[in-house]
Coordinates of C-alpha atoms in Angstrom, one line a residue:
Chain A
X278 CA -1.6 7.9 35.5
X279 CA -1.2 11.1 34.0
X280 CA -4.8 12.0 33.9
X281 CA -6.7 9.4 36.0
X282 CA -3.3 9.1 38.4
X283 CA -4.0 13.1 38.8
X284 CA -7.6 12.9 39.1
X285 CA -7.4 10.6 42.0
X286 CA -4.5 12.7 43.6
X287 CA -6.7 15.6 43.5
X288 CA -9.9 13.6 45.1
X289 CA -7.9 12.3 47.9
X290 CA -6.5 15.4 49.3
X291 CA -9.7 17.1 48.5
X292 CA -10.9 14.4 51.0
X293 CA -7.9 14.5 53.3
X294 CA -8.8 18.4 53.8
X295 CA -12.5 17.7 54.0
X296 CA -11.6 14.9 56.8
X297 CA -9.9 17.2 58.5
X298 CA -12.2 20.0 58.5
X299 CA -14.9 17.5 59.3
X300 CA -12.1 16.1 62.8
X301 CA -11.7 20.1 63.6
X302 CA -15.8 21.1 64.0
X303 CA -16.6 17.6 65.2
X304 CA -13.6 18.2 68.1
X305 CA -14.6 22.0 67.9
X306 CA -10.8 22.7 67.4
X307 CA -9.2 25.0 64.6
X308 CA -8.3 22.9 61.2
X309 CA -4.8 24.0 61.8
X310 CA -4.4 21.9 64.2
X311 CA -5.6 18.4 62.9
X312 CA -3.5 16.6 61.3
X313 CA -4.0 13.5 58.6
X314 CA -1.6 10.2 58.8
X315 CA -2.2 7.2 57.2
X316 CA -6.0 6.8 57.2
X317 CA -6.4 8.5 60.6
X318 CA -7.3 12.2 61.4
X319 CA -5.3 13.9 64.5
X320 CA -6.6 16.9 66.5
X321 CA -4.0 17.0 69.9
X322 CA -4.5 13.7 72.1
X323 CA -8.2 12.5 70.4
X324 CA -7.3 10.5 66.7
X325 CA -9.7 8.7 64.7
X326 CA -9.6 6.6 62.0
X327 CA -11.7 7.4 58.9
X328 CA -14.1 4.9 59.6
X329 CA -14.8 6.2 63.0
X330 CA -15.0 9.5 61.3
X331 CA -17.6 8.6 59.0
X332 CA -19.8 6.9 61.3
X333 CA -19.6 9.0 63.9
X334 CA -20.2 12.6 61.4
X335 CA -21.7 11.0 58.3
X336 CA -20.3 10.4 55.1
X337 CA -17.5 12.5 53.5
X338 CA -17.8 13.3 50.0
X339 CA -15.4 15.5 47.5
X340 CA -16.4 16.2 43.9
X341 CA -13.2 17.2 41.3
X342 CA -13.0 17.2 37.7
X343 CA -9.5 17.2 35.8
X344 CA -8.6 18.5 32.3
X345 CA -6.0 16.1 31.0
X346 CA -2.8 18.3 32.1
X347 CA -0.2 18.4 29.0
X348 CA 2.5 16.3 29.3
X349 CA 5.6 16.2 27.1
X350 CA 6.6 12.6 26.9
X351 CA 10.0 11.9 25.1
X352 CA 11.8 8.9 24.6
X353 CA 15.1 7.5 22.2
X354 CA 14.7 4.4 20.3
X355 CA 17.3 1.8 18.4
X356 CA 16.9 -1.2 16.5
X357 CA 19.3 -3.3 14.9
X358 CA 17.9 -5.4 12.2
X359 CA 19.4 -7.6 9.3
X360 CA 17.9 -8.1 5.9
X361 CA 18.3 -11.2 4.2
X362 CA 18.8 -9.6 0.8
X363 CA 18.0 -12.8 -1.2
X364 CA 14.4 -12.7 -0.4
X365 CA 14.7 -9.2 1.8
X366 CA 13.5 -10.8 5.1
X367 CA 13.5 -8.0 7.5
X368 CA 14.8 -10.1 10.8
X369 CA 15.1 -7.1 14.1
X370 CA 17.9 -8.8 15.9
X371 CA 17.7 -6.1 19.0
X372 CA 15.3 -3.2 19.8
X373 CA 16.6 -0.3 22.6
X374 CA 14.1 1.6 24.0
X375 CA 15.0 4.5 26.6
X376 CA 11.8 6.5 27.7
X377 CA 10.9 9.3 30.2
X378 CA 7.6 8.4 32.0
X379 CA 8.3 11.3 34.2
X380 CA 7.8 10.2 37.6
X381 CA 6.5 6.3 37.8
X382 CA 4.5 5.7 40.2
X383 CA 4.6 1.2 39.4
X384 CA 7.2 0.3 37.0
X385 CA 5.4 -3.1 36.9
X386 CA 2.3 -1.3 35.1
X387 CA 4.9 1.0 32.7
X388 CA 7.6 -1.9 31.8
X389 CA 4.1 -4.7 31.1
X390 CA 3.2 -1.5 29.0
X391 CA 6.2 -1.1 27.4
X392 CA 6.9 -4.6 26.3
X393 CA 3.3 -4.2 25.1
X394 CA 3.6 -1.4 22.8
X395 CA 7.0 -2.2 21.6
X396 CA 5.4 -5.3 20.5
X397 CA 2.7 -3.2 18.8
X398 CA 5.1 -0.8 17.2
X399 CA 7.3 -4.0 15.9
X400 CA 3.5 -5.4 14.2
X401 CA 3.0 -2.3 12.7
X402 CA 6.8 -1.9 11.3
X403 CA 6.7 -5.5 9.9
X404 CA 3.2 -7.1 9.7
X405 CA -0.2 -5.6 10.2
X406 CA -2.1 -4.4 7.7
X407 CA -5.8 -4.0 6.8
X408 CA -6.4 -4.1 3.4
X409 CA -8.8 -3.2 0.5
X410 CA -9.5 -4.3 -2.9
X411 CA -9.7 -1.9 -5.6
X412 CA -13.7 -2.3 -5.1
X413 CA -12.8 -1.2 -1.3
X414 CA -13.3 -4.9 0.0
X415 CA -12.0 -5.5 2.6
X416 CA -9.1 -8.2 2.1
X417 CA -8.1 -8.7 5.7
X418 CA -11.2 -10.6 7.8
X419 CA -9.6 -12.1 10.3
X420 CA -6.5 -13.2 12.5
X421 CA -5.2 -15.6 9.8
X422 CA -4.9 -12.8 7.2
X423 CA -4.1 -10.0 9.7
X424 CA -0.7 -10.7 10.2
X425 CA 0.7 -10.2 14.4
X426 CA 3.9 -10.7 15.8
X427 CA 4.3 -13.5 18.2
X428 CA 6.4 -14.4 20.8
X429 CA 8.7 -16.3 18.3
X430 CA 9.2 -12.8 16.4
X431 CA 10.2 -10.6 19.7
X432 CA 13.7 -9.8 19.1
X433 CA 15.7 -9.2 22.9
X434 CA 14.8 -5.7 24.1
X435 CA 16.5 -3.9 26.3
X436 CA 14.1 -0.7 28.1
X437 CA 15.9 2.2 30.0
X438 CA 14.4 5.2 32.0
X439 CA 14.7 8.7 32.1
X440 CA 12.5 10.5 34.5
X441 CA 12.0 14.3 34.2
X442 CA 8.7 15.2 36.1
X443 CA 6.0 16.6 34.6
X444 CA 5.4 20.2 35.8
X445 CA 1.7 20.2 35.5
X446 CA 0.5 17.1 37.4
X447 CA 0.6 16.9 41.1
X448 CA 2.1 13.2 40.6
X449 CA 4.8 14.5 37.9
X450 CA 3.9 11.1 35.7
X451 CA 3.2 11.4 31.8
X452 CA 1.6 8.9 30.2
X453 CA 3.2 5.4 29.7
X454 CA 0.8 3.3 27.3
X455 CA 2.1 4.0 23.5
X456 CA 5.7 4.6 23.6
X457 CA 6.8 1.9 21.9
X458 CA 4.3 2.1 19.2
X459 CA 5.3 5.4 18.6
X460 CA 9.4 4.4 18.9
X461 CA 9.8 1.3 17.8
X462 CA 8.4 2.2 13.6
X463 CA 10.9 4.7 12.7
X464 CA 13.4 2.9 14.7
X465 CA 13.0 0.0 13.0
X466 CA 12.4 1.4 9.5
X467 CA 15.0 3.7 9.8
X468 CA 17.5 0.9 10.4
X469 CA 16.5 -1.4 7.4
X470 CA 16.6 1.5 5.3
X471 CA 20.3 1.7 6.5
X472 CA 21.0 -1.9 6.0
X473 CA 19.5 -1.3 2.5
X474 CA 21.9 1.6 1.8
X475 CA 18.7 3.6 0.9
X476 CA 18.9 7.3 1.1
X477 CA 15.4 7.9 2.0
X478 CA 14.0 5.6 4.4
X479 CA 10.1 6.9 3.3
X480 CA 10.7 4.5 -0.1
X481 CA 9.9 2.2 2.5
X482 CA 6.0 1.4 3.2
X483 CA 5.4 -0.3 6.2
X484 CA 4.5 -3.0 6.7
X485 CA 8.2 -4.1 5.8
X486 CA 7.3 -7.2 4.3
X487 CA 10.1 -9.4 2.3
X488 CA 8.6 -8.2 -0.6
X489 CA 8.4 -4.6 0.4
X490 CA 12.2 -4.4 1.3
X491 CA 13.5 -6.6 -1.6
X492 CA 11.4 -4.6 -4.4
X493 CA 13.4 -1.3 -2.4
X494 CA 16.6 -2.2 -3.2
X495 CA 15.9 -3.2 -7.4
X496 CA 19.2 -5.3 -6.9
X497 CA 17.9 -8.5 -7.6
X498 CA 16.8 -10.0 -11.4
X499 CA 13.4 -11.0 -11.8
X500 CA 13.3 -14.5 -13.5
X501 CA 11.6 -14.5 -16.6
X502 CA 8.5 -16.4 -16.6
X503 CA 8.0 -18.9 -19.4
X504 CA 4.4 -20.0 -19.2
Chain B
X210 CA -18.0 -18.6 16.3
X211 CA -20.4 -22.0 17.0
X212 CA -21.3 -24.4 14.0
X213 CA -24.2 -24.6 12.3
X214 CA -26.2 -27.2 13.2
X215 CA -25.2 -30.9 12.3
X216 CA -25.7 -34.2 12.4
X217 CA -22.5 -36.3 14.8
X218 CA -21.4 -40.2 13.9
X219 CA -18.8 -41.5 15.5
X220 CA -18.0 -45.0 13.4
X221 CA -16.3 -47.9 14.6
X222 CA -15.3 -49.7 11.3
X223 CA -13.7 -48.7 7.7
X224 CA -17.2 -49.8 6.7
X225 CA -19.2 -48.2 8.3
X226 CA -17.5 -44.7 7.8
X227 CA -18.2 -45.7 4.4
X228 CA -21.7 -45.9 4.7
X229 CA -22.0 -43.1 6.9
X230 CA -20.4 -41.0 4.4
X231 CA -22.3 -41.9 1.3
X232 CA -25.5 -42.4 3.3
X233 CA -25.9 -38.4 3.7
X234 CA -25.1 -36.2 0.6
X235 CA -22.6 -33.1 1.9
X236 CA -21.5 -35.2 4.9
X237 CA -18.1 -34.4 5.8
X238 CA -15.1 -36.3 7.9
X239 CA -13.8 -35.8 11.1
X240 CA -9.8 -36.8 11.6
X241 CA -8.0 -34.1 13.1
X242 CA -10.4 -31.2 12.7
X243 CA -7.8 -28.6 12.6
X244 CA -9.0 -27.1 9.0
X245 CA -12.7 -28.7 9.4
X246 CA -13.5 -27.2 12.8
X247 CA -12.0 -23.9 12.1
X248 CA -14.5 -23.4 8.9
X249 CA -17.7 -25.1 10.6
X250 CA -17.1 -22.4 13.0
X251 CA -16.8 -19.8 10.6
X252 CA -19.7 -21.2 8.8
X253 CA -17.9 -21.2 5.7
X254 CA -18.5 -25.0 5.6
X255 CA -22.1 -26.4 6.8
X256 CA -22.0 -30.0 6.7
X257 CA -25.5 -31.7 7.7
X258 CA -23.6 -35.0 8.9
X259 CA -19.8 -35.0 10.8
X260 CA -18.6 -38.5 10.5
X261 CA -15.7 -38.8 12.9
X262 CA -13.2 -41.9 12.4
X263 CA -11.3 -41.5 15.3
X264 CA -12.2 -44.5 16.5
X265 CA -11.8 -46.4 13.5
X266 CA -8.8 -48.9 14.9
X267 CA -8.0 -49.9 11.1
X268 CA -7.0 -46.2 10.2
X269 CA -4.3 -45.8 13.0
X270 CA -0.5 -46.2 11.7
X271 CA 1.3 -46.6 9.6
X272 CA 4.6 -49.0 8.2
X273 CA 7.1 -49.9 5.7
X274 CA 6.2 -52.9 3.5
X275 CA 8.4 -53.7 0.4
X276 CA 10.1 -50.5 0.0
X277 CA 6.5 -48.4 0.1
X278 CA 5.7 -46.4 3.8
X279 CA 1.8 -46.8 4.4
X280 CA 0.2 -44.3 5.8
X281 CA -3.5 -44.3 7.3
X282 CA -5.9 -41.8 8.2
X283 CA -5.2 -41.8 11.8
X284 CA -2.0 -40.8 11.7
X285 CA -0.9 -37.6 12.9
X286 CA 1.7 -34.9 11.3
X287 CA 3.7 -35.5 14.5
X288 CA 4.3 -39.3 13.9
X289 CA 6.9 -37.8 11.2
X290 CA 9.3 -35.9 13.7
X291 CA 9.5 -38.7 15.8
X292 CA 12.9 -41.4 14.0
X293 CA 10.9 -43.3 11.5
X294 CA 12.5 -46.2 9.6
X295 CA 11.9 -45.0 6.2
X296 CA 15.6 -43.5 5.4
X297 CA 15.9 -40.4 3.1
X298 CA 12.0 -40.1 3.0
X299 CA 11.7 -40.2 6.4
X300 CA 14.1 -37.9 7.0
X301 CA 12.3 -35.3 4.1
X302 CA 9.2 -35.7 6.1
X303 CA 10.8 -34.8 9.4
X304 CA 12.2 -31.7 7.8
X305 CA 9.0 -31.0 6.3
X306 CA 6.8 -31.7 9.2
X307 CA 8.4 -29.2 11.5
X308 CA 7.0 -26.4 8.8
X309 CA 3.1 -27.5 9.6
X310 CA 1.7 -25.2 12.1
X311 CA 2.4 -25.7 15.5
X312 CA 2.6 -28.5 18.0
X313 CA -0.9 -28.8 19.3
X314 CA -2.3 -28.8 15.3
X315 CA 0.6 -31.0 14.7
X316 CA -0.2 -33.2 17.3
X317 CA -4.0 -33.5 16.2
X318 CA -3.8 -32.8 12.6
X319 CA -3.4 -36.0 10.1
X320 CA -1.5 -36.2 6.8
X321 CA -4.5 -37.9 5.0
X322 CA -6.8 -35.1 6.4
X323 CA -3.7 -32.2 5.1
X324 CA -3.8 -34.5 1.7
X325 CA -8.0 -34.3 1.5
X326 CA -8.6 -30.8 2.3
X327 CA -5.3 -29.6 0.0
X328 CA -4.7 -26.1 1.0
X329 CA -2.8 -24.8 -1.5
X330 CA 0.0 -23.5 0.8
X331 CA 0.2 -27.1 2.8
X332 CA 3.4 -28.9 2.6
X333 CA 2.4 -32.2 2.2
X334 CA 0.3 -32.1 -0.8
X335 CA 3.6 -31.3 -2.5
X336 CA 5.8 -33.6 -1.1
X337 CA 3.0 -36.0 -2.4
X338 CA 2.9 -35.1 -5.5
X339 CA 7.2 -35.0 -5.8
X340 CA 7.4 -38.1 -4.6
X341 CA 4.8 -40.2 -6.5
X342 CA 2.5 -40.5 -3.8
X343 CA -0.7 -43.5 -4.5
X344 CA -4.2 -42.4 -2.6
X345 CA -6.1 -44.3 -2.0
X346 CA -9.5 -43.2 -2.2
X347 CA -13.1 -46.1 -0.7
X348 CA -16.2 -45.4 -1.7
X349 CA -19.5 -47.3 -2.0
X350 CA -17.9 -48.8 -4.7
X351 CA -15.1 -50.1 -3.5
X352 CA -11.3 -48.9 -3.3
X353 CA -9.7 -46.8 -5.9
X354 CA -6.3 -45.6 -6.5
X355 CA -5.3 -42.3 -7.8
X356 CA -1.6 -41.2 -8.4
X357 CA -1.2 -37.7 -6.5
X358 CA -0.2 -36.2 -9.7
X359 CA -4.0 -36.3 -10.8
X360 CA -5.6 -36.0 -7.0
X361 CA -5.1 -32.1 -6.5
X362 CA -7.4 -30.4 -9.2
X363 CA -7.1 -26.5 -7.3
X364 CA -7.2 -24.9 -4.7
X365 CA -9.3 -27.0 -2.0
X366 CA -10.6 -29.2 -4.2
X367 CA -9.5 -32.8 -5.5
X368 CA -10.7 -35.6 -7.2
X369 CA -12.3 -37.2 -4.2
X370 CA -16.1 -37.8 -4.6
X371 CA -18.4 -36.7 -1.7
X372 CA -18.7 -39.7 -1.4
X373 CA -15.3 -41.5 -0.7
X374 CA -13.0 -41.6 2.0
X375 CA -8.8 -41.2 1.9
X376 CA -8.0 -44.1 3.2
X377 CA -4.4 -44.8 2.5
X378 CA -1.1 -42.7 1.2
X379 CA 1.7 -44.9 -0.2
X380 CA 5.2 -43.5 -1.0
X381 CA 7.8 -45.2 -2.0
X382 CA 10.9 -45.1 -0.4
X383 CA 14.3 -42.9 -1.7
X384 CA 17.0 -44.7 -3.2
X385 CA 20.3 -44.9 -1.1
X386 CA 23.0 -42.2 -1.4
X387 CA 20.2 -39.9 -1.6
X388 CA 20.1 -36.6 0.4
X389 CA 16.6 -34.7 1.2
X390 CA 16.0 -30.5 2.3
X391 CA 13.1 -28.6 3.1
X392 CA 12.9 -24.8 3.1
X393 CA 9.9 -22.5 3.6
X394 CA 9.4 -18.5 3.2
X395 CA 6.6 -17.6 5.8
X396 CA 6.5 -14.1 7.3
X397 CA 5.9 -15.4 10.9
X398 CA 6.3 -18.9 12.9
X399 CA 2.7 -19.0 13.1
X400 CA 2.3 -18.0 9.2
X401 CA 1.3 -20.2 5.9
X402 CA 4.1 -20.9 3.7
X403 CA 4.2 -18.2 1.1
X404 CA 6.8 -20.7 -1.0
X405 CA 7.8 -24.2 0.3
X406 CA 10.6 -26.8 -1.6
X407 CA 11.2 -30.0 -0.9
X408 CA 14.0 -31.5 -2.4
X409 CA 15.8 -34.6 -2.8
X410 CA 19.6 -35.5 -4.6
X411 CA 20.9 -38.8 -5.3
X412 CA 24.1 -38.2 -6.4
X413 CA 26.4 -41.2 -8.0
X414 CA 29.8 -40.5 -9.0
X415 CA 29.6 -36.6 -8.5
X416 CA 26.8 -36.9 -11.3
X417 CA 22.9 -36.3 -10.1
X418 CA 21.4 -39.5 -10.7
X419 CA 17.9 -38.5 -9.6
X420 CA 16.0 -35.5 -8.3
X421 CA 13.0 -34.8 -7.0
X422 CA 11.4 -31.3 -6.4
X423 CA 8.4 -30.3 -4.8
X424 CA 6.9 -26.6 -5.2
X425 CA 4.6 -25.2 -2.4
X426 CA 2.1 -22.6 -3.5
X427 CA 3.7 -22.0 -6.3
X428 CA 0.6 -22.5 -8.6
X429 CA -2.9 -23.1 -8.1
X430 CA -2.1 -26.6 -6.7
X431 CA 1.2 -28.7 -5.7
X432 CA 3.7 -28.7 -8.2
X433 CA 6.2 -31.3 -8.9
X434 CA 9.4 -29.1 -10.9
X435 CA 9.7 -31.6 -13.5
X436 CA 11.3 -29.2 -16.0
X437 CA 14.0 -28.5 -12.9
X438 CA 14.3 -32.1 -12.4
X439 CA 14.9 -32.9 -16.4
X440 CA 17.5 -30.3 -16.5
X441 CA 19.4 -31.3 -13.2
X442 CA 19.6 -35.2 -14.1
X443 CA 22.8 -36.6 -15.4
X444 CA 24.1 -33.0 -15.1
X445 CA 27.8 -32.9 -13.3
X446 CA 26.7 -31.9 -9.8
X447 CA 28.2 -28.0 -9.3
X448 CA 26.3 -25.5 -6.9
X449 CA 26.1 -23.4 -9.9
X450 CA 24.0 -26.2 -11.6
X451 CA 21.6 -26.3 -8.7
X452 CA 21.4 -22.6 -8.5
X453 CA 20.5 -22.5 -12.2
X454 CA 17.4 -25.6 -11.7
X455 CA 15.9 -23.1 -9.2
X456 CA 15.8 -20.6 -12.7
X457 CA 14.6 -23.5 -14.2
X458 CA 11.9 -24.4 -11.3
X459 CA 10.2 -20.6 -11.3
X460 CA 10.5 -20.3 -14.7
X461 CA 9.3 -23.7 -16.6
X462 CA 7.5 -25.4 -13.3
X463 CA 5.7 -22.6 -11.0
X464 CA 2.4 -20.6 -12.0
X465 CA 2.7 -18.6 -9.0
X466 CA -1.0 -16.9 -8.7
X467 CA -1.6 -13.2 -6.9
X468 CA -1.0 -12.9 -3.0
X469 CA -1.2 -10.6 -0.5
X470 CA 2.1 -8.7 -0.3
X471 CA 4.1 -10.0 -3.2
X472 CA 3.6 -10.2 -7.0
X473 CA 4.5 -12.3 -9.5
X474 CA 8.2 -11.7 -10.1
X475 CA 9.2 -11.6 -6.6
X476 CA 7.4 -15.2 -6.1
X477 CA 9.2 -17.0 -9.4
X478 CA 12.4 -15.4 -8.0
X479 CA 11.7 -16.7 -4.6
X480 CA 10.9 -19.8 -6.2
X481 CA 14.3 -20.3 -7.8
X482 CA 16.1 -18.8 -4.9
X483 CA 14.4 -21.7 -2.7
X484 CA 14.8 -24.3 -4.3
X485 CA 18.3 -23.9 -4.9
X486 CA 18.8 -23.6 -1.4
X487 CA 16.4 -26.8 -0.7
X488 CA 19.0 -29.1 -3.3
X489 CA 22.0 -27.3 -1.4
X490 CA 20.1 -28.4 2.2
X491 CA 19.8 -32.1 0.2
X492 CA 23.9 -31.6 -1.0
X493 CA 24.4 -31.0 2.6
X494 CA 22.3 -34.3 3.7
X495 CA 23.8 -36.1 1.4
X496 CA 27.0 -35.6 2.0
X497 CA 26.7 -36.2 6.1
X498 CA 26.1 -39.8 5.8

């Protein structure tokens, strides 16, 4: 939305004016006075629709080409996990996620995108990995050893809106796509590290595996092996 | 994605699957295909001949005859989480069945078939081995019977000849008094287990009178914990005593071999924390009836 949303603002009232310069020479009025309303062009009593327009005048045609505008997307993020600390199962028993989208032009693409990337962020925190081999093999070749949350490891998330417009798109909406993969790791690391009573959360290498978080906290006494 | 080409025979008759099998050197069998297809589609396996015994009438079921459940080829993992009239041991396979997979593998996948291809993070290669499971194993030859302590040689790969056919699992039913638990470490529902332990207690007179423990990738094949089980019986029963078997278990029993994301310390003490929690689960069981 933020780029292609714009790009598509700016072609549509590029062709909104050329319409209406187009209604103005065809009714040999000023463009001042036609006006544009829901797919129809006005100039005093005569309106036509853009169909009639176009085949009465020809085709109408506007060319535009977008930068990507800046946008400054911010967002807060809170997870509330609990670590097993017998094996150091990471379980994330809540996820909060409160972003600003700027203005949202369909919440039913930016939440379907939110639960997606929070999903994605929650995979990255706890489970996906590609590996190598010391010979630089790769270890992970498929779905079975590329490890993806499911539905039965979404915790109950909670989303929240802020929405400051973004001053350099016509729309005012940043982008939506990645949030939660870029909220949800820290959130979620941050909190384990808490639950782990670890100063610095960067001990902990994501993917938090039980592993990972049990070998963090150097609490627990290896059995010896005797064979 | 698709198979390499092969050769499709659908028999009717224990017999014939038989024949079929030994008839074509690398043929393979088709029960529930939920290991088989997957690796014919990855071409990892390229069978020239599919023999598929679904329709083999004499392979579906299974029942309880002097003390022993019987278990045919046919038979699917979820015939265990429906009530089964096997007591303790059915009750240890309907904890343990819930731990395979999913419910559409579980509904199409078979015991024997789990048994035959023995994935060494597959729960019921373990339980078979625990629980003094008899295979038994037709060829051209004729029928014979292998203890599940010698069946599983490694990792995907038994004593089975090319050649034979499971045709029958036979374990013998718990003694009464005797509490069961199942527990399993797996990173996702739709994971393999990392570590699996099946248990079962049959306390008399607040003494263990016998135990049986069943490690689940734990080595390069299913483990029975006979060290753990040697040390727990005729011990006074005390959670402190089943805490200390699970030492016992990773220590003595498992040979846990590398894995993704763990090593070997974290997997013997994972080990022993399991299988303490899989006797206090059987304690539990136990104690509710």
């Amino acid at each position: 939305m933020q780029t292609g949303g714009e790009a598509l603002r700016r072609a549509a009232t590029g062709l909104i004016d050329e319409a209406r310069r187009r209604m103005a020479a065809h009714c040999r009025v000023p463009v001042e006075q036609v006006a544009y309303q829901a797919g129809e062009v006005r100039a005093g009593s005569r309106s036509l629709s853009l169909a009639e327009l176009v085949s009465a005048t020809g085709p109408l045609r506007v060319d535009e080409v977008v930068d990507a505008p800046p946008a400054f997307p911010f967002g807060a993020y809170v997870a509330v996990v609990d670590v097993e600390t017998e094996l150091g199962t990471p379980q994330v028993l809540r996820l909060v996620a409160v972003d600003d989208y700027g203005v949202v032009v369909n919440p039913l693409i930016t939440t379907g995108q939110t639960y997606g990337s929070v999903t994605h962020g929650l995979g990255q925190a706890l489970y996906e990995e590609v590996r190598y081999d010391e010979q630089g093999r790769p270890q992970t070749r498929s779905l079975l050893d590329y490890l993806l949350p499911t539905y039965a490891e979404i915790p109950p998330l909670t989303f929240g809106e802020t929405h400051t417009p973004n001053p350099n798109t016509g729309l005012g909406a940043k982008g939506a796509g990645e949030a939660g993969c870029i909220g949800a790791p820290p959130a979620i690391v941050n909190a384990v590290a808490d639950a782990l009573g670890l100063d610095d959360p960067s001990a902990l290498q994501m993917p938090l595996t039980p592993y990972t978080c049990w070998a963090a906290t150097g609490r627990a006494v290896p059995v010896e092996a005797h064979r | 994605m698709k198979p390499a080409p092969f050769e499709y025979v659908a028999v009717r008759t224990a017999r014939e699957a038989v024949d079929a099998l030994a008839a074509v050197p690398g043929a393979r069998v088709l029960a529930g295909g939920q290991s088989l297809v997957l690796e014919l589609n990855y071409r990892t396996l390229r069978p020239v001949r599919l023999v598929d015994i679904n329709r083999v009438a004499e392979f579906t079921g299974l029942d309880v005859t002097d003390g022993v459940l019987r278990v045919r080829p046919l038979v699917r993992h979820r015939t265990f989480e429906l009530p089964l009239a096997a007591g303790a041991l059915g009750r240890l396979l309907a904890r343990t069945v819930r731990h395979i997979a999913h419910p559409p593998i579980r509904a199409r996948g078979t015991m024997l078939g789990s048994l035959a291809y023995a994935h060494p993070a597959a729960e019921w290669p373990a339980v078979a081995v625990a629980f003094d499971a008899d295979l038994d194993l037709t060829g051209p030859d004729g029928v014979r019977t292998v203890a599940a302590d010698d069946f599983f040689t490694g990792p995907f790969t038994t004593v089975r000849r090319p050649d034979e056919l499971l045709t029958e699992a036979r374990l013998p039913l718990l003694p009464p008094a005797t509490g069961v638990g199942f527990v399993e470490h797996r990173r996702t529902h739709a994971s393999f287990a990392q570590l699996a332990v099946a248990a079962a207690l049959t306390v008399r007179e607040n003494t263990v009178h016998n135990v049986r423990l069943a490690l689940v990738n734990a080595a390069d094949r299913p483990v029975r914990a006979r060290a753990a089980e040697r040390f727990l019986t005729g011990q006074p029963l005390t959670l402190s005593a089943l805490a200390e078997a699970g030492q016992v278990a990773a220590a003595d029993d498992a040979d846990p071999r590398p894995q993704p994301y763990t090593d070997t310390p974290y997997q013997r003490h994972a080990i022993s924390v399991l299988v303490g929690r899989a006797l206090h689960q059987a304690l539990q069981d136990a104690d509710g009836r």
